[in-house]
mmCIF file of N, CA and C in Angstrom:
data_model
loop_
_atom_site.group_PDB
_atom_site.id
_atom_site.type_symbol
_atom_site.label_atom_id
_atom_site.label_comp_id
_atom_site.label_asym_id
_atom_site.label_seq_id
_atom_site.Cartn_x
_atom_site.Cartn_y
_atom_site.Cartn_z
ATOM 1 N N UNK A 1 -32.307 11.981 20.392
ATOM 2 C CA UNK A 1 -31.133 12.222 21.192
ATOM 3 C C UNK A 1 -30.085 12.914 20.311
ATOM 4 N N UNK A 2 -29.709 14.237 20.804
ATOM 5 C CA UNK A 2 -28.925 14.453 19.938
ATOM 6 C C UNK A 2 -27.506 14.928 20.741
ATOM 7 N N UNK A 3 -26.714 14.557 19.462
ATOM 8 C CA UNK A 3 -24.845 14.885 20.551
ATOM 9 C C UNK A 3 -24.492 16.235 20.197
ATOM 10 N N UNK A 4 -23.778 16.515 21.104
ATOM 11 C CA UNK A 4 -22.985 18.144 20.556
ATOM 12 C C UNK A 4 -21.793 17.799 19.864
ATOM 13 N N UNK A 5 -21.284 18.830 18.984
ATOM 14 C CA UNK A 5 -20.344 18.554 18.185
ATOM 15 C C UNK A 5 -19.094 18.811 19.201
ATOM 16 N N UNK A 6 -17.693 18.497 19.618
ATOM 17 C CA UNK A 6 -16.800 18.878 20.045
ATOM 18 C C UNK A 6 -16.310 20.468 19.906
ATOM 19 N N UNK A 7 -15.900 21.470 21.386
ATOM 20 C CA UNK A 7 -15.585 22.384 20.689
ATOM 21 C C UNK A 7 -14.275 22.796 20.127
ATOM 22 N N UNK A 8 -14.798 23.856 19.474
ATOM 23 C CA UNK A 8 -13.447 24.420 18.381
ATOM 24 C C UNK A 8 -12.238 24.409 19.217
ATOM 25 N N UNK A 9 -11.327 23.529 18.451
ATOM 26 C CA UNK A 9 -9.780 24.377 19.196
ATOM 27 C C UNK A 9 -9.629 25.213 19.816
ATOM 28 N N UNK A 10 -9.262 25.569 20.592
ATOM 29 C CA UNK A 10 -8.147 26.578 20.986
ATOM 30 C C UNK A 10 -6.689 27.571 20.218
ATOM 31 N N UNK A 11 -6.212 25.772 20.204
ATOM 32 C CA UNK A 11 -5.082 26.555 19.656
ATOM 33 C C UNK A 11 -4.824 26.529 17.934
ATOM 34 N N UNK A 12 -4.927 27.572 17.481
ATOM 35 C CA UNK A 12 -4.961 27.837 15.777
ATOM 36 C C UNK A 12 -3.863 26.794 15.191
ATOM 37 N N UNK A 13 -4.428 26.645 14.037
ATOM 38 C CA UNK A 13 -2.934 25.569 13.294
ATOM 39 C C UNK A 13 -2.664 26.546 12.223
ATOM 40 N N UNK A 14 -1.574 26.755 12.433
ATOM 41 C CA UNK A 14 -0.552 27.640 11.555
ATOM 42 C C UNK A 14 -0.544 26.999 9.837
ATOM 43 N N UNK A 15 -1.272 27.549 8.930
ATOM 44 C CA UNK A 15 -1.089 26.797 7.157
ATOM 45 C C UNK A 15 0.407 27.657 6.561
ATOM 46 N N UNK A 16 1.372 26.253 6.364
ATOM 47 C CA UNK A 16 2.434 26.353 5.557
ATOM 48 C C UNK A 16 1.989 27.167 4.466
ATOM 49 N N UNK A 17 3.117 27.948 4.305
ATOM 50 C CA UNK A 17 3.410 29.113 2.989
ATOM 51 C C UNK A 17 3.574 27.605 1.817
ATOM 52 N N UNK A 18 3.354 28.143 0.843
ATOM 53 C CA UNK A 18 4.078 27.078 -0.465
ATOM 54 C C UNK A 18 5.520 26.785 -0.591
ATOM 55 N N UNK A 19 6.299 27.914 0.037
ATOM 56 C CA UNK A 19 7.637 27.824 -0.072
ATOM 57 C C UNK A 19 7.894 26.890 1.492
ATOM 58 N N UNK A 20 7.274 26.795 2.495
ATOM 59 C CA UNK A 20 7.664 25.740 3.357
ATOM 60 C C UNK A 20 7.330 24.580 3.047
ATOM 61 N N UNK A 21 6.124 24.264 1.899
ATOM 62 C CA UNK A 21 5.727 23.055 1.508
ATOM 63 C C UNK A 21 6.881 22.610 0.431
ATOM 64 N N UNK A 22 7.533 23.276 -0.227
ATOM 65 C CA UNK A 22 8.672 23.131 -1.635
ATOM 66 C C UNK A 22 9.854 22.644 -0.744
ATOM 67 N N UNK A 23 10.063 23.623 0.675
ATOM 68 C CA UNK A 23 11.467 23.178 1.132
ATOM 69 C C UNK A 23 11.125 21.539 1.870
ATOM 70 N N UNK A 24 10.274 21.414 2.192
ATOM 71 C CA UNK A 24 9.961 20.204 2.938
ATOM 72 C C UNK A 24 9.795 19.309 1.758
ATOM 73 N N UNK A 25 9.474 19.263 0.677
ATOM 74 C CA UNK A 25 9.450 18.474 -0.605
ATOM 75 C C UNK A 25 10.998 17.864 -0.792
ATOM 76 N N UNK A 26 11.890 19.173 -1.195
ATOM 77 C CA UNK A 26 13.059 19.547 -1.111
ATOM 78 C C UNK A 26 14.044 18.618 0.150
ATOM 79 N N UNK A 27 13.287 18.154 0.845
ATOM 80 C CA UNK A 27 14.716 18.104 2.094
ATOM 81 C C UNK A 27 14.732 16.061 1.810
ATOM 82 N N UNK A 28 15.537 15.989 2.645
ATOM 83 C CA UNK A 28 16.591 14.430 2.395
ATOM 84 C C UNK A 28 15.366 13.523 3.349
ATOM 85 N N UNK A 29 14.906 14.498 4.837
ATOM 86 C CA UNK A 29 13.715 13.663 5.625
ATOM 87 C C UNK A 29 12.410 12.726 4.209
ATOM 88 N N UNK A 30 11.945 13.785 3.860
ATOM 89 C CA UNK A 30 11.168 13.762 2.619
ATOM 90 C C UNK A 30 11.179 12.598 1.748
ATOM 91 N N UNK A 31 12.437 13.107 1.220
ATOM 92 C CA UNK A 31 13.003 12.088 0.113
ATOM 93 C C UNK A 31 13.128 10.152 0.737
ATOM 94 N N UNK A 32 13.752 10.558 2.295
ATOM 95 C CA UNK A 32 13.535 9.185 2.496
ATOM 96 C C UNK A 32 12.291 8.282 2.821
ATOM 97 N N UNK A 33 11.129 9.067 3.135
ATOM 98 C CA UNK A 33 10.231 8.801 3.645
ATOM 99 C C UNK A 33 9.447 8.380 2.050
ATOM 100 N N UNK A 34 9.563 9.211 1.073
ATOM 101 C CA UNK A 34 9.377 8.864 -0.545
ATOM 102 C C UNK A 34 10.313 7.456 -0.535
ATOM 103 N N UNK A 35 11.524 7.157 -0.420
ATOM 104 C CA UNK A 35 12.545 6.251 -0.403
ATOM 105 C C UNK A 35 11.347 4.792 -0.133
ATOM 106 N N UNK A 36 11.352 5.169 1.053
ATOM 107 C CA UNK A 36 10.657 3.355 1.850
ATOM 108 C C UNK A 36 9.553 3.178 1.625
ATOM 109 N N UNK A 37 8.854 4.342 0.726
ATOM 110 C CA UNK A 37 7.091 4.182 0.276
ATOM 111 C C UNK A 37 7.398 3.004 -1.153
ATOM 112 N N UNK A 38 8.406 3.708 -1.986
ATOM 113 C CA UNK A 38 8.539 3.073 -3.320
ATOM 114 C C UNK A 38 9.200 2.257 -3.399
ATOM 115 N N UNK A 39 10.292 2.086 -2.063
ATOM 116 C CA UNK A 39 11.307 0.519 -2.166
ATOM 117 C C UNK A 39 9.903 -0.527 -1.708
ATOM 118 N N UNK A 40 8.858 -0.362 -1.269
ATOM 119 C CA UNK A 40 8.161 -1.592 -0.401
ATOM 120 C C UNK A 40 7.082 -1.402 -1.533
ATOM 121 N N UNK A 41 6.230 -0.412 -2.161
ATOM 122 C CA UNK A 41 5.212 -0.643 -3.018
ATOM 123 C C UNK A 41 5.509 -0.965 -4.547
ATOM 124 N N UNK A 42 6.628 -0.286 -4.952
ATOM 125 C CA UNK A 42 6.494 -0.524 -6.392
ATOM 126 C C UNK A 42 7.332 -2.263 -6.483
ATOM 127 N N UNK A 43 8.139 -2.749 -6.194
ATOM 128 C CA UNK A 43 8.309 -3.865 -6.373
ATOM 129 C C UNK A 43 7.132 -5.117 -5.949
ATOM 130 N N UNK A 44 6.471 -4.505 -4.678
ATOM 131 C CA UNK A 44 5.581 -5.708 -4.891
ATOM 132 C C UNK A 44 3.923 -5.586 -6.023
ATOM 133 N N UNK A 45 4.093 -4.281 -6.283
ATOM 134 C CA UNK A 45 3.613 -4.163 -7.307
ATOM 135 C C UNK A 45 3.526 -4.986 -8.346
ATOM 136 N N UNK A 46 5.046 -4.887 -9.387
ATOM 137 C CA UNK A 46 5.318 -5.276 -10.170
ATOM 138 C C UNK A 46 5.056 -6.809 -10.047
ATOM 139 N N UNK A 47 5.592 -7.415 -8.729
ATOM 140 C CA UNK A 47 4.874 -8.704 -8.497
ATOM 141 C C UNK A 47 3.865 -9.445 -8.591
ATOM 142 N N UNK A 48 2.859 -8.044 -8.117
ATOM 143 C CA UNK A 48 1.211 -9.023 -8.278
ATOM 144 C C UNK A 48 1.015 -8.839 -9.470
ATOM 145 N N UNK A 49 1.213 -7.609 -10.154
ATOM 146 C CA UNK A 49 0.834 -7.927 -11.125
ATOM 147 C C UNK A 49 1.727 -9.051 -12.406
ATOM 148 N N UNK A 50 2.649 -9.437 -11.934
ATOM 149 C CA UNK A 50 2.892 -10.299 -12.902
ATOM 150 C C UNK A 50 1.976 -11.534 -12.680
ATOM 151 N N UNK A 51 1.896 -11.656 -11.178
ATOM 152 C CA UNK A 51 1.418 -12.538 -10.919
ATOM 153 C C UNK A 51 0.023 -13.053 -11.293
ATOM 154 N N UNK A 52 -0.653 -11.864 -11.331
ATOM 155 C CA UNK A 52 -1.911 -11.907 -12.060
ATOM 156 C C UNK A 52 -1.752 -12.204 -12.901
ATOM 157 N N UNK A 53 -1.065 -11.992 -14.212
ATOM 158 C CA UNK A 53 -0.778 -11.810 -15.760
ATOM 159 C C UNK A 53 -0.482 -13.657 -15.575
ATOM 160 N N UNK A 54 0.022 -14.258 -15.051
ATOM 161 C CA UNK A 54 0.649 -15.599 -15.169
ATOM 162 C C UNK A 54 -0.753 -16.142 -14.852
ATOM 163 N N UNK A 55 -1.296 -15.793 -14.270
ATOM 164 C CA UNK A 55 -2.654 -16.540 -13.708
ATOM 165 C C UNK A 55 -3.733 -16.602 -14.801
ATOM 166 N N UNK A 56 -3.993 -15.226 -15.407
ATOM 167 C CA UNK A 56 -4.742 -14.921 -16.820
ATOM 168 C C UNK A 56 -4.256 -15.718 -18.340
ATOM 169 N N UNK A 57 -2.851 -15.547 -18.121
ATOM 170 C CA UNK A 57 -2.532 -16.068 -19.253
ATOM 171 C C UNK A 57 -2.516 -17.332 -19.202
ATOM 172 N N UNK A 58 -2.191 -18.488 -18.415
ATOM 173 C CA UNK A 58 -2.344 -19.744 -17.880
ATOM 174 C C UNK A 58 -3.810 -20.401 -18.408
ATOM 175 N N UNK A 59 -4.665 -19.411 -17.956
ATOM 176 C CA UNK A 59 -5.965 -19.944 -17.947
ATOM 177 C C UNK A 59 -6.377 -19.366 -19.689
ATOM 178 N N UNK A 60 -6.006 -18.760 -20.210
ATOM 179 C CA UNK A 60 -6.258 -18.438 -21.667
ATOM 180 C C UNK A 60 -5.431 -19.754 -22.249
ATOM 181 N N UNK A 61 -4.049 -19.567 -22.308
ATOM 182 C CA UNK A 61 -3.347 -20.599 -23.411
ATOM 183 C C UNK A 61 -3.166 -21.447 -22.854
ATOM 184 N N UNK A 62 -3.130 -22.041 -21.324
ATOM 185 C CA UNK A 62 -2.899 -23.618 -21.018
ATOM 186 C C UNK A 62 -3.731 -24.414 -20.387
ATOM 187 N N UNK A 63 -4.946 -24.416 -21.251
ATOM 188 C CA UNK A 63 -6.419 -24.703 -20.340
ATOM 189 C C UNK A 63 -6.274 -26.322 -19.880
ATOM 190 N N UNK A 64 -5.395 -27.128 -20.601
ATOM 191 C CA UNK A 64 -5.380 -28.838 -19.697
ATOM 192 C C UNK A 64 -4.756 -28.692 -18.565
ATOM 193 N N UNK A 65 -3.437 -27.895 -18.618
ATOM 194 C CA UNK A 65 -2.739 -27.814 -17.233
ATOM 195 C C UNK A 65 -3.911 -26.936 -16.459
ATOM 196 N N UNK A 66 -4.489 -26.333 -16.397
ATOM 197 C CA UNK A 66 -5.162 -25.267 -15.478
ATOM 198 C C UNK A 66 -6.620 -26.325 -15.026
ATOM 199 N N UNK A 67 -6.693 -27.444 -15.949
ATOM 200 C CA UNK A 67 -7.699 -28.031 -15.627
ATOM 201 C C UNK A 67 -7.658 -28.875 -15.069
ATOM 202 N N UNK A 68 -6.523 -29.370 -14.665
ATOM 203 C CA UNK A 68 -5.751 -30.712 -14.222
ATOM 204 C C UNK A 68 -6.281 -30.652 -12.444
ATOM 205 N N UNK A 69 -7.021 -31.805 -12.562
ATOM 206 C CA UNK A 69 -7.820 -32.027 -11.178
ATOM 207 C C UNK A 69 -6.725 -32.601 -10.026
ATOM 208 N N UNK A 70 -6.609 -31.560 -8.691
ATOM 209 C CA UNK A 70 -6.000 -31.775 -7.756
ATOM 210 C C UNK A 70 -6.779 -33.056 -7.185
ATOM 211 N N UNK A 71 -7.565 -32.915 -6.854
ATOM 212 C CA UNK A 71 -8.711 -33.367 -5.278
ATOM 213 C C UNK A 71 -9.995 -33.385 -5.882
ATOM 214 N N UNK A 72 -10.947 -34.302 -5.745
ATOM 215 C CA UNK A 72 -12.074 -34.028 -5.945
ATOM 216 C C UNK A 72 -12.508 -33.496 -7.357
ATOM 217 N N UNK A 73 -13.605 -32.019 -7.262
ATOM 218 C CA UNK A 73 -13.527 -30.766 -7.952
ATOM 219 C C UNK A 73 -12.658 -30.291 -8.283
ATOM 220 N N UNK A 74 -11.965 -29.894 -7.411
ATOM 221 C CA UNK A 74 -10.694 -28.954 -7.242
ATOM 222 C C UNK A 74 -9.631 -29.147 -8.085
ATOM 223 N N UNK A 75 -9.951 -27.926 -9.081
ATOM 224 C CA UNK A 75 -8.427 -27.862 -9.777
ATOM 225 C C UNK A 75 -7.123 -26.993 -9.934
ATOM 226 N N UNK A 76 -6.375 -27.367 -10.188
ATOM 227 C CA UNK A 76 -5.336 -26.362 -10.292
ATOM 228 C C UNK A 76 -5.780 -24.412 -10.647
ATOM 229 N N UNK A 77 -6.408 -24.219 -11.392
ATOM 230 C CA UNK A 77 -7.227 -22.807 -11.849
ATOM 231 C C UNK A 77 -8.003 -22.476 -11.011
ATOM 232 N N UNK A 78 -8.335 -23.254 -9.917
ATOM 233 C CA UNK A 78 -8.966 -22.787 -8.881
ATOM 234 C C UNK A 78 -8.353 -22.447 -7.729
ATOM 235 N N UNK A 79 -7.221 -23.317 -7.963
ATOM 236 C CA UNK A 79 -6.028 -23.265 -6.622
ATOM 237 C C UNK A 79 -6.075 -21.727 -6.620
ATOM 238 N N UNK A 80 -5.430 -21.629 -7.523
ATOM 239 C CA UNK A 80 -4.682 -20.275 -8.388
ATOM 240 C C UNK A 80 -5.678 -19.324 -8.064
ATOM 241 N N UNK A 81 -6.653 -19.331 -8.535
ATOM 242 C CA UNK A 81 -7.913 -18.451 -8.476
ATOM 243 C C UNK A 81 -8.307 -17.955 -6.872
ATOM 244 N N UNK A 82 -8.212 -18.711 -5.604
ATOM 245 C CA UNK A 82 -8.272 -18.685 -4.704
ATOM 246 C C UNK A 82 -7.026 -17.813 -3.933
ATOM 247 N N UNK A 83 -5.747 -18.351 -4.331
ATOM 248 C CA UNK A 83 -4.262 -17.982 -4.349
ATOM 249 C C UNK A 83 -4.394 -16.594 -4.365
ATOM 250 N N UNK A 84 -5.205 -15.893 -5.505
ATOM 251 C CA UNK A 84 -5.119 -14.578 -6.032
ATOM 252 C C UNK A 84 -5.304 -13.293 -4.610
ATOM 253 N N UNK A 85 -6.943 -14.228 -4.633
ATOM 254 C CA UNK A 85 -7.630 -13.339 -3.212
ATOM 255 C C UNK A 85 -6.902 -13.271 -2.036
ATOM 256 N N UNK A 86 -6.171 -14.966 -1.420
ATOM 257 C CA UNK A 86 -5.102 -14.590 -0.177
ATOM 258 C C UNK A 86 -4.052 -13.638 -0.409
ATOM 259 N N UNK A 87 -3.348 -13.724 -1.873
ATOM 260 C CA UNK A 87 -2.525 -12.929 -1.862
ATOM 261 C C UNK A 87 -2.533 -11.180 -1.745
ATOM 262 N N UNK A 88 -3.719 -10.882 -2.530
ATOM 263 C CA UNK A 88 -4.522 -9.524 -2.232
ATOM 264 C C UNK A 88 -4.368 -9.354 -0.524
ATOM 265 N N UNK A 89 -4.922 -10.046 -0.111
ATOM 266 C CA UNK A 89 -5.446 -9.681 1.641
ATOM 267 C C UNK A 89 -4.061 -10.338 2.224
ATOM 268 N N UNK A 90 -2.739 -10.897 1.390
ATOM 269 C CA UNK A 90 -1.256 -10.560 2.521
ATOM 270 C C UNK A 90 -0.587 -9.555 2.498
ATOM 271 N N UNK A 91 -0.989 -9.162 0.805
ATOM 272 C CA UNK A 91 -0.368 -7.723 0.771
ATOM 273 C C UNK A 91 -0.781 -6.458 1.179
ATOM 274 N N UNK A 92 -2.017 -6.954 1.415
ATOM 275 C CA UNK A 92 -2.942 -5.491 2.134
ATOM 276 C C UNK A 92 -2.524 -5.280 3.700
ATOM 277 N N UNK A 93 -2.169 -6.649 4.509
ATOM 278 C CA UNK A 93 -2.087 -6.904 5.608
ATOM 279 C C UNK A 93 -0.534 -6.360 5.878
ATOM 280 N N UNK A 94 0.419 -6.690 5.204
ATOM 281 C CA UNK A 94 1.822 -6.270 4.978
ATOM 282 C C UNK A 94 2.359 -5.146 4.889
ATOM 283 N N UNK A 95 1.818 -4.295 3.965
ATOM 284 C CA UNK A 95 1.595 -2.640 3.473
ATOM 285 C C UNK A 95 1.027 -2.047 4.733
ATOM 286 N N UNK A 96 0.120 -2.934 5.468
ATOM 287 C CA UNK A 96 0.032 -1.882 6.621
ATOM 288 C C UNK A 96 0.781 -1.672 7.773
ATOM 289 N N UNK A 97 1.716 -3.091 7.632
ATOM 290 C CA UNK A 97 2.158 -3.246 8.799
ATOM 291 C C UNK A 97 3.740 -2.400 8.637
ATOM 292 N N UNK A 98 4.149 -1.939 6.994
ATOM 293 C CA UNK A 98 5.262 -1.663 7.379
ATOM 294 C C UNK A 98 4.788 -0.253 7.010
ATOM 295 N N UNK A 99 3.942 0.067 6.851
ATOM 296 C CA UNK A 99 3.453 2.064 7.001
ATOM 297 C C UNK A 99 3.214 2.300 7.993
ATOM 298 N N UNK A 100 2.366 1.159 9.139
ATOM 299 C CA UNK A 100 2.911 1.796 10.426
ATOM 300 C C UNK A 100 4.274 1.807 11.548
ATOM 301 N N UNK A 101 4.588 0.846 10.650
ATOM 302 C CA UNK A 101 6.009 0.763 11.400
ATOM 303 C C UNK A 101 7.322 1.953 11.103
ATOM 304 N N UNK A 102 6.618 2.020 9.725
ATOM 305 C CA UNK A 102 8.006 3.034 8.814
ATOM 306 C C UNK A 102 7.572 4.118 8.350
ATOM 307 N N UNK A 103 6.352 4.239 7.507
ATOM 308 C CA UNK A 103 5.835 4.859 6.635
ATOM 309 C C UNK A 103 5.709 6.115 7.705
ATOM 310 N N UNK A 104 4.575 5.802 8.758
ATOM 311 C CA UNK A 104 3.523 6.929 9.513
ATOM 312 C C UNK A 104 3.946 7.235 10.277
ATOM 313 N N UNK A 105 5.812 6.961 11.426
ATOM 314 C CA UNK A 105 5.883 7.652 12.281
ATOM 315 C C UNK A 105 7.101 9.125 11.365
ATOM 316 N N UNK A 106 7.484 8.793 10.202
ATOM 317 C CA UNK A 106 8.372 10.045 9.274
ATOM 318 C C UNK A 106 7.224 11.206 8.769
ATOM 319 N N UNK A 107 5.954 10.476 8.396
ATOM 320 C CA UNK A 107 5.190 11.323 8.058
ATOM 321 C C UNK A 107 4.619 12.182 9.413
ATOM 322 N N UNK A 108 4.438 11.224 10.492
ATOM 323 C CA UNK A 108 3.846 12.193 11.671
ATOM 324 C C UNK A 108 5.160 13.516 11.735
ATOM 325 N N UNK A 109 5.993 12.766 12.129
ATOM 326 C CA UNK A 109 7.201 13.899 12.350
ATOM 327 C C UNK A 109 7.125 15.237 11.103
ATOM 328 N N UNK A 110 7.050 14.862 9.776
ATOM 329 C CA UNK A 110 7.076 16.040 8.811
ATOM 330 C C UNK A 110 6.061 17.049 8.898
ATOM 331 N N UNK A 111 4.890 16.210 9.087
ATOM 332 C CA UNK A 111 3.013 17.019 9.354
ATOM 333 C C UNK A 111 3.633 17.678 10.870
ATOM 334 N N UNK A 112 3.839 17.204 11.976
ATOM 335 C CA UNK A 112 4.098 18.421 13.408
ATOM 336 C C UNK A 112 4.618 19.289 12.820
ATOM 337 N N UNK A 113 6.047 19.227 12.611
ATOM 338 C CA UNK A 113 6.963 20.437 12.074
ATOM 339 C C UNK A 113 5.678 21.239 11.209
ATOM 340 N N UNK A 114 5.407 20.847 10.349
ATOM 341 C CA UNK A 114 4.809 21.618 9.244
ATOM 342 C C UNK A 114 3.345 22.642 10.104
ATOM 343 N N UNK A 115 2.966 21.882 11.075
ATOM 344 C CA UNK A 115 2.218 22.448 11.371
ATOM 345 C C UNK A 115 2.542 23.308 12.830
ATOM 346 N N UNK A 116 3.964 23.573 12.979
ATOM 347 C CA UNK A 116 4.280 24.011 14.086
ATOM 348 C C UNK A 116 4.121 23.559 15.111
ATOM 349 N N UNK A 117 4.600 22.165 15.178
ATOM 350 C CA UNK A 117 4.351 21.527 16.953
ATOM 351 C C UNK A 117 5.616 21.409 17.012
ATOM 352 N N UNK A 118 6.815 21.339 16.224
ATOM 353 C CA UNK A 118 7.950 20.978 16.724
ATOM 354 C C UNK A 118 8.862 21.776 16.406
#
């Protein structure tokens, strides 16, 4: 069984000169849309990874506290260890929710213009 591919456009998409890509670099839209990428990623950045670093280093130089049995098995270095992975998959979950909220409708708007829809 085989599918057909969709056909070609119609309507041509116009490719920005370099100098419309520099002025659009150039403009304040741009800059803010750069603005809310690096106010929301680089600080929580800096977060996990400290956070990691506290988790690594914990388990290198404070191996009784890290061994110190909650429950059962279960110890504190495992808490932590577990902690790591939810935190991975809130921040993955988070990052998406504010790129589509913030991030992807400035970028849709810059890509039309650029490509002559607006």
């Amino acid at each position: 069984m085989a599918t057909d591919a969709p056909p070609p456009s119609k309507s041509e998409h116009r490719l920005p000169s370099t100098e419309e890509f520099v002025e659009v670099q150039e403009s304040a839209e741009f800059g803010e849309l750069r603005r809310s990428y690096r106010s929301f990623a680089f600080p929580l950045t800096v977060a996990f990874i400290a956070w990691y670093l506290l988790y690594v280093l914990l388990s290198n130089y404070a191996g009784d506290f890290m061994g110190t049995k909650l429950f059962g098995n279960i110890n504190i270095a495992f808490v932590f260890g577990v902690a790591q992975f939810v935190t991975t998959f809130l921040i993955a979950w988070w990052y998406s929710r504010h790129a589509a909220a913030k991030l992807d409708p400035k970028a849709e708007a810059i890509k039309s213009r650029m490509e002559g829809g607006a």
